[in-house]
Each structure stands twice: as C-alpha cells, then as structure tokens.
PDB file of C-alpha atoms in Angstrom:
ATOM      1  CA  MET F   4       0.000   0.000   0.000  1.00  0.00           C
ATOM      2  CA  LYS F   5       1.231   3.488  -0.884  1.00  0.00           C
ATOM      3  CA  ILE F   6       0.342   4.864   2.547  1.00  0.00           C
ATOM      4  CA  LYS F   7       2.780   2.409   4.135  1.00  0.00           C
ATOM      5  CA  LYS F   8       5.552   3.616   1.824  1.00  0.00           C
ATOM      6  CA  ILE F   9       4.849   7.209   2.792  1.00  0.00           C
ATOM      7  CA  LYS F  10       4.963   6.366   6.493  1.00  0.00           C
ATOM      8  CA  SER F  11       8.196   4.425   6.000  1.00  0.00           C
ATOM      9  CA  SER F  12       9.811   7.342   4.145  1.00  0.00           C
ATOM     10  CA  LEU F  13       8.970   9.646   7.049  1.00  0.00           C
ATOM     11  CA  THR F  14      10.450   7.383   9.745  1.00  0.00           C
ATOM     12  CA  PRO F  15      13.924   9.029   9.913  1.00  0.00           C
ATOM     13  CA  LEU F  16      12.430  12.517  10.311  1.00  0.00           C
ATOM     14  CA  GLN F  17       9.868  11.300  12.826  1.00  0.00           C
ATOM     15  CA  LYS F  18      12.644   9.673  14.865  1.00  0.00           C
ATOM     16  CA  GLU F  19      14.558  12.948  14.838  1.00  0.00           C
ATOM     17  CA  LEU F  20      11.457  14.704  16.148  1.00  0.00           C
ATOM     18  CA  VAL F  21      10.670  12.062  18.770  1.00  0.00           C
ATOM     19  CA  ASN F  22      14.264  12.106  20.033  1.00  0.00           C
ATOM     20  CA  HIS F  23      14.582  15.894  20.073  1.00  0.00           C
ATOM     21  CA  LYS F  24      16.475  17.324  23.054  1.00  0.00           C
ATOM     22  CA  LEU F  25      13.616  19.717  23.770  1.00  0.00           C
ATOM     23  CA  TYR F  26      11.674  17.117  25.755  1.00  0.00           C
ATOM     24  CA  SER F  27      14.446  16.284  28.204  1.00  0.00           C
ATOM     25  CA  THR F  28      15.155  19.997  28.664  1.00  0.00           C
ATOM     26  CA  ILE F  29      11.667  20.758  29.983  1.00  0.00           C
ATOM     27  CA  LYS F  30      12.072  20.158  33.714  1.00  0.00           C
ATOM     28  CA  SER F  31       9.956  22.742  35.482  1.00  0.00           C
ATOM     29  CA  ILE F  32       6.695  24.643  35.335  1.00  0.00           C
ATOM     30  CA  ASP F  33       8.621  27.692  34.058  1.00  0.00           C
ATOM     31  CA  ASP F  34       9.989  25.571  31.218  1.00  0.00           C
ATOM     32  CA  LEU F  35       6.500  24.312  30.437  1.00  0.00           C
ATOM     33  CA  LYS F  36       5.238  27.900  30.363  1.00  0.00           C
ATOM     34  CA  ILE F  37       7.848  28.786  27.738  1.00  0.00           C
ATOM     35  CA  PHE F  38       6.931  25.731  25.687  1.00  0.00           C
ATOM     36  CA  THR F  39       3.202  26.473  25.686  1.00  0.00           C
ATOM     37  CA  GLU F  40       3.679  30.182  24.952  1.00  0.00           C
ATOM     38  CA  ASN F  41       5.494  29.244  21.739  1.00  0.00           C
ATOM     39  CA  HIS F  42       3.644  26.043  20.849  1.00  0.00           C
ATOM     40  CA  ILE F  43       0.203  27.693  21.043  1.00  0.00           C
ATOM     41  CA  TYR F  44       0.688  29.109  17.525  1.00  0.00           C
ATOM     42  CA  ALA F  45       0.976  25.571  16.166  1.00  0.00           C
ATOM     43  CA  VAL F  46      -2.198  24.631  18.038  1.00  0.00           C
ATOM     44  CA  TRP F  47      -3.940  27.612  16.433  1.00  0.00           C
ATOM     45  CA  ASP F  48      -2.853  27.080  12.833  1.00  0.00           C
ATOM     46  CA  PHE F  49      -3.726  23.392  13.094  1.00  0.00           C
ATOM     47  CA  MET F  50      -7.346  24.546  13.276  1.00  0.00           C
ATOM     48  CA  SER F  51      -6.866  26.500  10.046  1.00  0.00           C
ATOM     49  CA  LEU F  52      -5.624  23.365   8.291  1.00  0.00           C
ATOM     50  CA  LEU F  53      -8.658  21.536   9.614  1.00  0.00           C
ATOM     51  CA  LYS F  54     -11.098  24.202   8.429  1.00  0.00           C
ATOM     52  CA  ALA F  55      -9.402  24.415   5.020  1.00  0.00           C
ATOM     53  CA  LEU F  56     -10.076  20.705   4.586  1.00  0.00           C
ATOM     54  CA  GLN F  57     -13.678  21.094   5.678  1.00  0.00           C
ATOM     55  CA  ILE F  58     -14.216  24.026   3.298  1.00  0.00           C
ATOM     56  CA  ASN F  59     -12.752  22.095   0.368  1.00  0.00           C
ATOM     57  CA  LEU F  60     -14.297  18.699   1.100  1.00  0.00           C
ATOM     58  CA  THR F  61     -17.785  19.689   2.229  1.00  0.00           C
ATOM     59  CA  CYS F  62     -20.333  22.325   1.298  1.00  0.00           C
ATOM     60  CA  THR F  63     -20.093  25.278   3.684  1.00  0.00           C
ATOM     61  CA  SER F  64     -22.127  27.780   1.667  1.00  0.00           C
ATOM     62  CA  THR F  65     -25.645  28.282   0.407  1.00  0.00           C
ATOM     63  CA  PRO F  66     -27.265  26.996  -1.656  1.00  0.00           C
ATOM     64  CA  TRP F  67     -26.062  23.614  -0.441  1.00  0.00           C
ATOM     65  CA  LEU F  68     -24.733  21.204  -3.032  1.00  0.00           C
ATOM     66  CA  PRO F  69     -23.646  17.581  -2.512  1.00  0.00           C
ATOM     67  CA  PRO F  70     -19.904  17.213  -1.834  1.00  0.00           C
ATOM     68  CA  LYS F  71     -17.847  15.725  -4.646  1.00  0.00           C
ATOM     69  CA  ASN F  72     -16.286  13.205  -2.288  1.00  0.00           C
ATOM     70  CA  SER F  73     -18.788  12.108   0.351  1.00  0.00           C
ATOM     71  CA  THR F  74     -16.375   9.669   1.984  1.00  0.00           C
ATOM     72  CA  ALA F  75     -13.672  12.310   2.506  1.00  0.00           C
ATOM     73  CA  ALA F  76     -16.341  14.784   3.644  1.00  0.00           C
ATOM     74  CA  ARG F  77     -17.479  12.315   6.304  1.00  0.00           C
ATOM     75  CA  PHE F  78     -13.882  11.813   7.447  1.00  0.00           C
ATOM     76  CA  ILE F  79     -13.209  15.503   7.958  1.00  0.00           C
ATOM     77  CA  ASN F  80     -16.585  16.246   9.570  1.00  0.00           C
ATOM     78  CA  GLU F  81     -15.896  13.583  12.199  1.00  0.00           C
ATOM     79  CA  ILE F  82     -12.564  15.213  13.067  1.00  0.00           C
ATOM     80  CA  VAL F  83     -14.013  18.750  13.095  1.00  0.00           C
ATOM     81  CA  LEU F  84     -16.726  17.691  15.534  1.00  0.00           C
ATOM     82  CA  GLU F  85     -14.200  16.867  18.259  1.00  0.00           C
ATOM     83  CA  GLU F  86     -11.425  19.350  17.472  1.00  0.00           C
ATOM     84  CA  GLU F  87     -13.731  22.360  17.283  1.00  0.00           C
ATOM     85  CA  THR F  88     -16.543  21.311  19.646  1.00  0.00           C
ATOM     86  CA  ASP F  89     -15.273  18.563  21.925  1.00  0.00           C
ATOM     87  CA  LYS F  90     -17.193  17.513  25.017  1.00  0.00           C
ATOM     88  CA  ILE F  91     -14.549  17.421  27.721  1.00  0.00           C
ATOM     89  CA  HIS F  92     -14.582  15.580  31.041  1.00  0.00           C
ATOM     90  CA  THR F  93     -16.487  18.370  32.805  1.00  0.00           C
ATOM     91  CA  GLY F  94     -19.263  18.183  30.225  1.00  0.00           C
ATOM     92  CA  LYS F  95     -18.319  21.552  28.731  1.00  0.00           C
ATOM     93  CA  ILE F  96     -18.273  21.949  24.937  1.00  0.00           C
ATOM     94  CA  ILE F  97     -15.048  23.616  23.810  1.00  0.00           C
ATOM     95  CA  SER F  98     -12.458  23.625  21.042  1.00  0.00           C
ATOM     96  CA  HIS F  99      -9.092  22.042  21.758  1.00  0.00           C
ATOM     97  CA  PHE F 100      -7.431  25.399  21.108  1.00  0.00           C
ATOM     98  CA  GLU F 101      -9.545  27.079  23.779  1.00  0.00           C
ATOM     99  CA  TYR F 102      -8.873  24.238  26.191  1.00  0.00           C
ATOM    100  CA  TYR F 103      -5.147  24.642  25.572  1.00  0.00           C
ATOM    101  CA  ILE F 104      -5.503  28.320  26.544  1.00  0.00           C
ATOM    102  CA  MET F 105      -7.215  27.192  29.754  1.00  0.00           C
ATOM    103  CA  ALA F 106      -4.325  24.799  30.410  1.00  0.00           C
ATOM    104  CA  MET F 107      -1.847  27.630  29.886  1.00  0.00           C
ATOM    105  CA  LYS F 108      -3.679  29.819  32.399  1.00  0.00           C
ATOM    106  CA  GLU F 109      -3.703  26.984  34.939  1.00  0.00           C
ATOM    107  CA  ILE F 110       0.114  26.827  34.957  1.00  0.00           C
ATOM    108  CA  GLY F 111       0.484  30.602  34.886  1.00  0.00           C
ATOM    109  CA  ALA F 112       1.651  30.905  31.281  1.00  0.00           C
ATOM    110  CA  ASN F 113       1.190  34.237  29.514  1.00  0.00           C
ATOM    111  CA  THR F 114      -1.788  34.191  27.112  1.00  0.00           C
ATOM    112  CA  ASN F 115      -1.780  37.939  26.400  1.00  0.00           C
ATOM    113  CA  HIS F 116       0.456  37.616  23.360  1.00  0.00           C
ATOM    114  CA  ILE F 117      -1.621  34.964  21.577  1.00  0.00           C
ATOM    115  CA  ASN F 118      -4.830  36.851  22.373  1.00  0.00           C
ATOM    116  CA  SER F 119      -3.366  40.091  21.019  1.00  0.00           C
ATOM    117  CA  PHE F 120      -2.118  38.234  17.943  1.00  0.00           C
ATOM    118  CA  LEU F 121      -5.566  36.783  17.219  1.00  0.00           C
ATOM    119  CA  ASN F 122      -7.195  40.196  17.623  1.00  0.00           C
ATOM    120  CA  GLY F 123      -4.719  41.530  15.087  1.00  0.00           C
ATOM    121  CA  ILE F 124      -5.498  38.685  12.702  1.00  0.00           C
ATOM    122  CA  LYS F 125      -9.226  39.363  13.053  1.00  0.00           C
ATOM    123  CA  ASN F 126      -8.852  43.067  12.272  1.00  0.00           C
ATOM    124  CA  SER F 127      -6.249  42.724   9.515  1.00  0.00           C
ATOM    125  CA  SER F 128      -7.035  42.983   5.806  1.00  0.00           C
ATOM    126  CA  SER F 129      -4.279  40.446   5.086  1.00  0.00           C
ATOM    127  CA  TYR F 130      -3.539  37.830   7.715  1.00  0.00           C
ATOM    128  CA  ILE F 131      -0.359  36.761   5.894  1.00  0.00           C
ATOM    129  CA  ASP F 132       0.990  40.319   5.971  1.00  0.00           C
ATOM    130  CA  TYR F 133      -0.003  40.608   9.612  1.00  0.00           C
ATOM    131  CA  ILE F 134       1.877  37.428  10.508  1.00  0.00           C
ATOM    132  CA  ASN F 135       5.028  38.579   8.733  1.00  0.00           C
ATOM    133  CA  GLU F 136       4.883  42.104  10.158  1.00  0.00           C
ATOM    134  CA  SER F 137       4.173  40.925  13.703  1.00  0.00           C
ATOM    135  CA  ASP F 138       6.763  40.640  16.479  1.00  0.00           C
ATOM    136  CA  LEU F 139       6.628  36.848  16.439  1.00  0.00           C
ATOM    137  CA  ASP F 140      10.009  35.127  16.380  1.00  0.00           C
ATOM    138  CA  LYS F 141      11.192  34.167  12.892  1.00  0.00           C
ATOM    139  CA  PRO F 142      10.850  30.363  13.346  1.00  0.00           C
ATOM    140  CA  ILE F 143       7.210  30.794  14.416  1.00  0.00           C
ATOM    141  CA  LYS F 144       6.541  32.989  11.380  1.00  0.00           C
ATOM    142  CA  GLU F 145       8.151  30.368   9.146  1.00  0.00           C
ATOM    143  CA  PHE F 146       6.007  27.662  10.715  1.00  0.00           C
ATOM    144  CA  LEU F 147       2.820  29.651  10.125  1.00  0.00           C
ATOM    145  CA  ASN F 148       3.858  30.643   6.601  1.00  0.00           C
ATOM    146  CA  PHE F 149       4.359  27.004   5.646  1.00  0.00           C
ATOM    147  CA  THR F 150       0.888  26.162   6.914  1.00  0.00           C
ATOM    148  CA  PHE F 151      -0.893  28.984   5.117  1.00  0.00           C
ATOM    149  CA  LYS F 152       1.086  28.624   1.888  1.00  0.00           C
ATOM    150  CA  THR F 153       0.011  24.979   1.856  1.00  0.00           C
ATOM    151  CA  ILE F 154      -3.598  26.019   2.451  1.00  0.00           C
ATOM    152  CA  GLU F 155      -3.420  28.612  -0.328  1.00  0.00           C
ATOM    153  CA  THR F 156      -2.449  25.957  -2.888  1.00  0.00           C
ATOM    154  CA  LYS F 157      -6.101  24.826  -2.567  1.00  0.00           C
ATOM    155  CA  GLN F 158      -4.833  21.344  -3.411  1.00  0.00           C
ATOM    156  CA  ILE F 159      -6.704  19.184  -0.955  1.00  0.00           C
ATOM    157  CA  HIS F 160      -4.253  16.276  -0.900  1.00  0.00           C
ATOM    158  CA  LYS F 161      -1.414  18.647   0.045  1.00  0.00           C
ATOM    159  CA  ILE F 162      -3.427  20.229   2.840  1.00  0.00           C
ATOM    160  CA  ALA F 163      -4.404  16.754   4.051  1.00  0.00           C
ATOM    161  CA  ALA F 164      -0.745  15.686   4.042  1.00  0.00           C
ATOM    162  CA  ALA F 165       0.317  18.617   6.238  1.00  0.00           C
ATOM    163  CA  PHE F 166      -2.627  17.889   8.521  1.00  0.00           C
ATOM    164  CA  THR F 167      -2.090  14.134   8.763  1.00  0.00           C
ATOM    165  CA  PHE F 168       1.669  13.710   8.980  1.00  0.00           C
ATOM    166  CA  GLY F 169       2.996  17.038  10.186  1.00  0.00           C
ATOM    167  CA  ARG F 170       0.906  17.838  13.201  1.00  0.00           C
ATOM    168  CA  GLU F 171       0.010  16.902  16.731  1.00  0.00           C
ATOM    169  CA  ASP F 172      -0.073  13.112  16.491  1.00  0.00           C
ATOM    170  CA  LEU F 173       3.571  12.770  17.538  1.00  0.00           C
ATOM    171  CA  ILE F 174       3.468  15.097  20.527  1.00  0.00           C
ATOM    172  CA  PRO F 175       1.219  13.662  23.269  1.00  0.00           C
ATOM    173  CA  SER F 176       2.671  10.187  23.751  1.00  0.00           C
ATOM    174  CA  MET F 177       6.264  11.385  24.000  1.00  0.00           C
ATOM    175  CA  PHE F 178       5.475  14.420  26.125  1.00  0.00           C
ATOM    176  CA  ILE F 179       2.940  13.287  28.681  1.00  0.00           C
ATOM    177  CA  GLU F 180       5.310  11.542  31.113  1.00  0.00           C
ATOM    178  CA  ILE F 181       7.478  14.665  31.274  1.00  0.00           C
ATOM    179  CA  VAL F 182       4.458  16.825  32.114  1.00  0.00           C
ATOM    180  CA  LYS F 183       3.249  14.331  34.721  1.00  0.00           C
ATOM    181  CA  GLY F 184       6.687  14.409  36.319  1.00  0.00           C
ATOM    182  CA  ILE F 185       6.672  18.208  36.440  1.00  0.00           C
ATOM    183  CA  ASN F 186       3.143  18.184  37.845  1.00  0.00           C
ATOM    184  CA  ASN F 187       4.126  15.837  40.668  1.00  0.00           C
ATOM    185  CA  LYS F 188       7.116  17.963  41.687  1.00  0.00           C
ATOM    186  CA  ASN F 189       5.362  21.330  41.859  1.00  0.00           C
ATOM    187  CA  ASN F 190       2.639  23.012  43.837  1.00  0.00           C
ATOM    188  CA  VAL F 191       1.348  24.512  40.573  1.00  0.00           C
ATOM    189  CA  THR F 192      -0.916  21.985  38.885  1.00  0.00           C
ATOM    190  CA  ALA F 193      -0.814  21.058  35.209  1.00  0.00           C
ATOM    191  CA  GLU F 194      -3.866  18.815  35.255  1.00  0.00           C
ATOM    192  CA  LYS F 195      -5.559  20.529  32.312  1.00  0.00           C
ATOM    193  CA  PHE F 196      -2.449  20.197  30.165  1.00  0.00           C
ATOM    194  CA  ILE F 197      -2.203  16.521  31.073  1.00  0.00           C
ATOM    195  CA  TYR F 198      -5.853  16.054  30.122  1.00  0.00           C
ATOM    196  CA  TYR F 199      -5.221  17.850  26.821  1.00  0.00           C
ATOM    197  CA  LEU F 200      -2.407  15.417  26.032  1.00  0.00           C
ATOM    198  CA  GLU F 201      -4.392  12.373  27.146  1.00  0.00           C
ATOM    199  CA  ARG F 202      -7.349  13.452  25.018  1.00  0.00           C
ATOM    200  CA  HIS F 203      -5.121  13.740  21.963  1.00  0.00           C
ATOM    201  CA  ILE F 204      -3.622  10.321  22.580  1.00  0.00           C
ATOM    202  CA  GLU F 205      -7.133   8.890  22.773  1.00  0.00           C
ATOM    203  CA  LEU F 206      -8.469  10.652  19.677  1.00  0.00           C
ATOM    204  CA  ASP F 207      -5.383  10.448  17.458  1.00  0.00           C
ATOM    205  CA  GLY F 208      -4.775   6.781  18.179  1.00  0.00           C
ATOM    206  CA  ASP F 209      -8.333   5.504  18.072  1.00  0.00           C
ATOM    207  CA  ASP F 210     -10.111   7.893  15.722  1.00  0.00           C
ATOM    208  CA  HIS F 211      -8.434  10.868  14.076  1.00  0.00           C
ATOM    209  CA  GLY F 212      -5.198   9.138  13.044  1.00  0.00           C
ATOM    210  CA  PRO F 213      -6.827   6.215  11.216  1.00  0.00           C
ATOM    211  CA  ILE F 214      -9.495   8.504   9.718  1.00  0.00           C
ATOM    212  CA  ALA F 215      -6.850  10.914   8.394  1.00  0.00           C
ATOM    213  CA  LEU F 216      -4.892   8.062   6.771  1.00  0.00           C
ATOM    214  CA  LYS F 217      -8.047   6.817   5.053  1.00  0.00           C
ATOM    215  CA  MET F 218      -8.715  10.363   3.885  1.00  0.00           C
ATOM    216  CA  ILE F 219      -5.242  10.561   2.306  1.00  0.00           C
ATOM    217  CA  GLU F 220      -5.793   7.267   0.496  1.00  0.00           C
ATOM    218  CA  ASN F 221      -9.195   8.413  -0.678  1.00  0.00           C
ATOM    219  CA  LEU F 222      -7.885  11.746  -1.989  1.00  0.00           C
ATOM    220  CA  CYS F 223      -4.791  10.368  -3.747  1.00  0.00           C
ATOM    221  CA  GLY F 224      -6.230   7.174  -5.195  1.00  0.00           C
ATOM    222  CA  ASN F 225      -3.886   5.871  -7.890  1.00  0.00           C
ATOM    223  CA  SER F 226      -2.306   9.221  -8.749  1.00  0.00           C
ATOM    224  CA  GLU F 227       1.469   8.854  -8.465  1.00  0.00           C
ATOM    225  CA  GLU F 228       1.834  12.635  -8.690  1.00  0.00           C
ATOM    226  CA  LYS F 229      -0.435  13.192  -5.691  1.00  0.00           C
ATOM    227  CA  TRP F 230       1.347  10.544  -3.629  1.00  0.00           C
ATOM    228  CA  LEU F 231       4.671  12.240  -4.427  1.00  0.00           C
ATOM    229  CA  ASP F 232       3.193  15.579  -3.336  1.00  0.00           C
ATOM    230  CA  VAL F 233       2.033  13.996  -0.069  1.00  0.00           C
ATOM    231  CA  LYS F 234       5.530  12.702   0.607  1.00  0.00           C
ATOM    232  CA  LYS F 235       7.179  16.072  -0.074  1.00  0.00           C
ATOM    233  CA  ILE F 236       4.684  18.123   1.949  1.00  0.00           C
ATOM    234  CA  SER F 237       4.820  15.672   4.857  1.00  0.00           C
ATOM    235  CA  GLN F 238       8.617  15.837   4.966  1.00  0.00           C
ATOM    236  CA  LYS F 239       8.540  19.636   4.884  1.00  0.00           C
ATOM    237  CA  ALA F 240       5.919  19.697   7.645  1.00  0.00           C
ATOM    238  CA  ILE F 241       8.038  17.574   9.979  1.00  0.00           C
ATOM    239  CA  ARG F 242      11.207  19.542   9.183  1.00  0.00           C
ATOM    240  CA  ILE F 243       9.499  22.849   9.992  1.00  0.00           C
ATOM    241  CA  ARG F 244       8.252  21.321  13.264  1.00  0.00           C
ATOM    242  CA  ILE F 245      11.818  20.288  14.141  1.00  0.00           C
ATOM    243  CA  LYS F 246      12.953  23.843  13.393  1.00  0.00           C
ATOM    244  CA  LEU F 247      10.291  25.178  15.773  1.00  0.00           C
ATOM    245  CA  TRP F 248      11.458  22.712  18.450  1.00  0.00           C
ATOM    246  CA  ASP F 249      15.058  23.895  17.901  1.00  0.00           C
ATOM    247  CA  HIS F 250      13.900  27.456  18.496  1.00  0.00           C
ATOM    248  CA  ILE F 251      12.074  26.645  21.750  1.00  0.00           C
ATOM    249  CA  LEU F 252      15.097  24.661  22.921  1.00  0.00           C
ATOM    250  CA  GLU F 253      17.334  27.694  22.356  1.00  0.00           C
ATOM    251  CA  ILE F 254      14.966  29.864  24.409  1.00  0.00           C
ATOM    252  CA  LEU F 255      15.100  27.339  27.263  1.00  0.00           C
ATOM    253  CA  LYS F 256      18.885  27.260  27.129  1.00  0.00           C
ATOM    254  CA  LYS F 257      19.039  31.045  27.342  1.00  0.00           C
ATOM    255  CA  ASN F 258      16.833  30.820  30.412  1.00  0.00           C
ATOM    256  CA  GLY F 259      19.352  28.632  32.211  1.00  0.00           C
ATOM    257  CA  ASN F 260      18.790  25.069  30.973  1.00  0.00           C
TER     258      ASN F 260
END
C-alpha cells in the first residue's frame, strides 16, 4: 500500500522529532510555560488546516450542493466535531485550542500575546501580511507561513498531508510523562495540560489518526503525482516542526537550561 511507503519514508524525520532534546530539557513549570507560549501558535494554525479541509471537502455555503467526495467529507466532519466542539470531562463543549488556553492559564503561562495576535489577525485585511509584520520570532513565522502557503495551494491532498503527517499526532505520547513528572514535583498543577495530552492520545490513536490516513488514500487514489506531493509536503511539515522545536530549545537554554 502506498500509505505504508509514505509512512516508511517519514520514519527518519519522525525519529529525529521524537528524540529531540527539547523534551528532556523541559524540567519545570517555568519551562512548560515557555513551551506552551510558543507552541500555542501551532495549536492555532492546526485549526486552520482543519477548516481548510472542511471548506474544500464539504459544502459550507448556500445553496447547499452535494460534496464531490462524500467519503472524505465524512472523514473531515468527524474530526471537526471533536477538534472544534469537543465535550470534555467536565461536560463543557469547547475547542481544543480554547482548552489549551485554559491549560496555559492553569500553569500561569502568559496568554496575552496569543490573544493580542488573534485580535490583530481578526482586524487585519491580510492575515499573511499581519503574521510577517508581527513581532513573532522568525521560526514561528516560518512555521505559520508554511501552513498557510500549503492552504493557499487549494490542493486538498497537500493540505491533508500537512494535517495528517505534520501535526500533533507525535506530541502527546512522547510528552505526557514529562508533564506528569513536572506536575508531581510542583505546587502549581498542570492537570488541564495533562488532560489535553491524554485526550489527543485517545483521539489520534483511536479515531483521528486512522481517519486521516483513510482520507489521504481516498484523496490520492492511484495518482502517483499526488502521492509524491504527499511525501514532499509531509517531509517539509516535519522539518518545519523540528525547526520550531530547535527554536524553543534555544529559548530554554538562554533561560538557564
């Protein structure tokens, strides 16, 4: 199967990401604050990838017309339901991005910058220009630019590749034990962040991961050109994630780690 070849080709990069020094460098609540304050932008633009897929695979305008690919439309609608309107353990309905903000506040991380950034995005005539003219660090800008340039191709298989292979599926399982360790050593709790990670492990492993892989297969079919695009975009997505991790690691080192 072509999907297995893609996954195999990504193994070296995924190993580099999984074994990144960033994880072992995060040893305190202050370190976790720094991580979340930089990682939140990747949590945000993930939602834009998701919505780009929904816009392209389903009908989101009136008059309604049947989607061209009902199977892919079903796949993405299932993921949107939980990413944008998940029912968390308290019974509250909330997006994963908003829950991440709650988790940041619980550990005392600064959410003013991301809130100010989103207000700027909302009031800007060109969100791309706003991103590039903002005071965000260069690696974060590069990360966001890759995401939105991929979205602007309007090529659904490329957007799906960035979504499926370049995003959050690698983070929770390799990060959760570190966060639990920090939580147990400090008076400041990180329970919400732990729940966020546990929820992603549950959804990505049991539902979203397998659904996304089926979506890729459905969108690419027997097109060798599309499968090659998926490979290239996926590799770029993981490399840009590694570059973001390098950046956060440098910030931690400057702060005494």
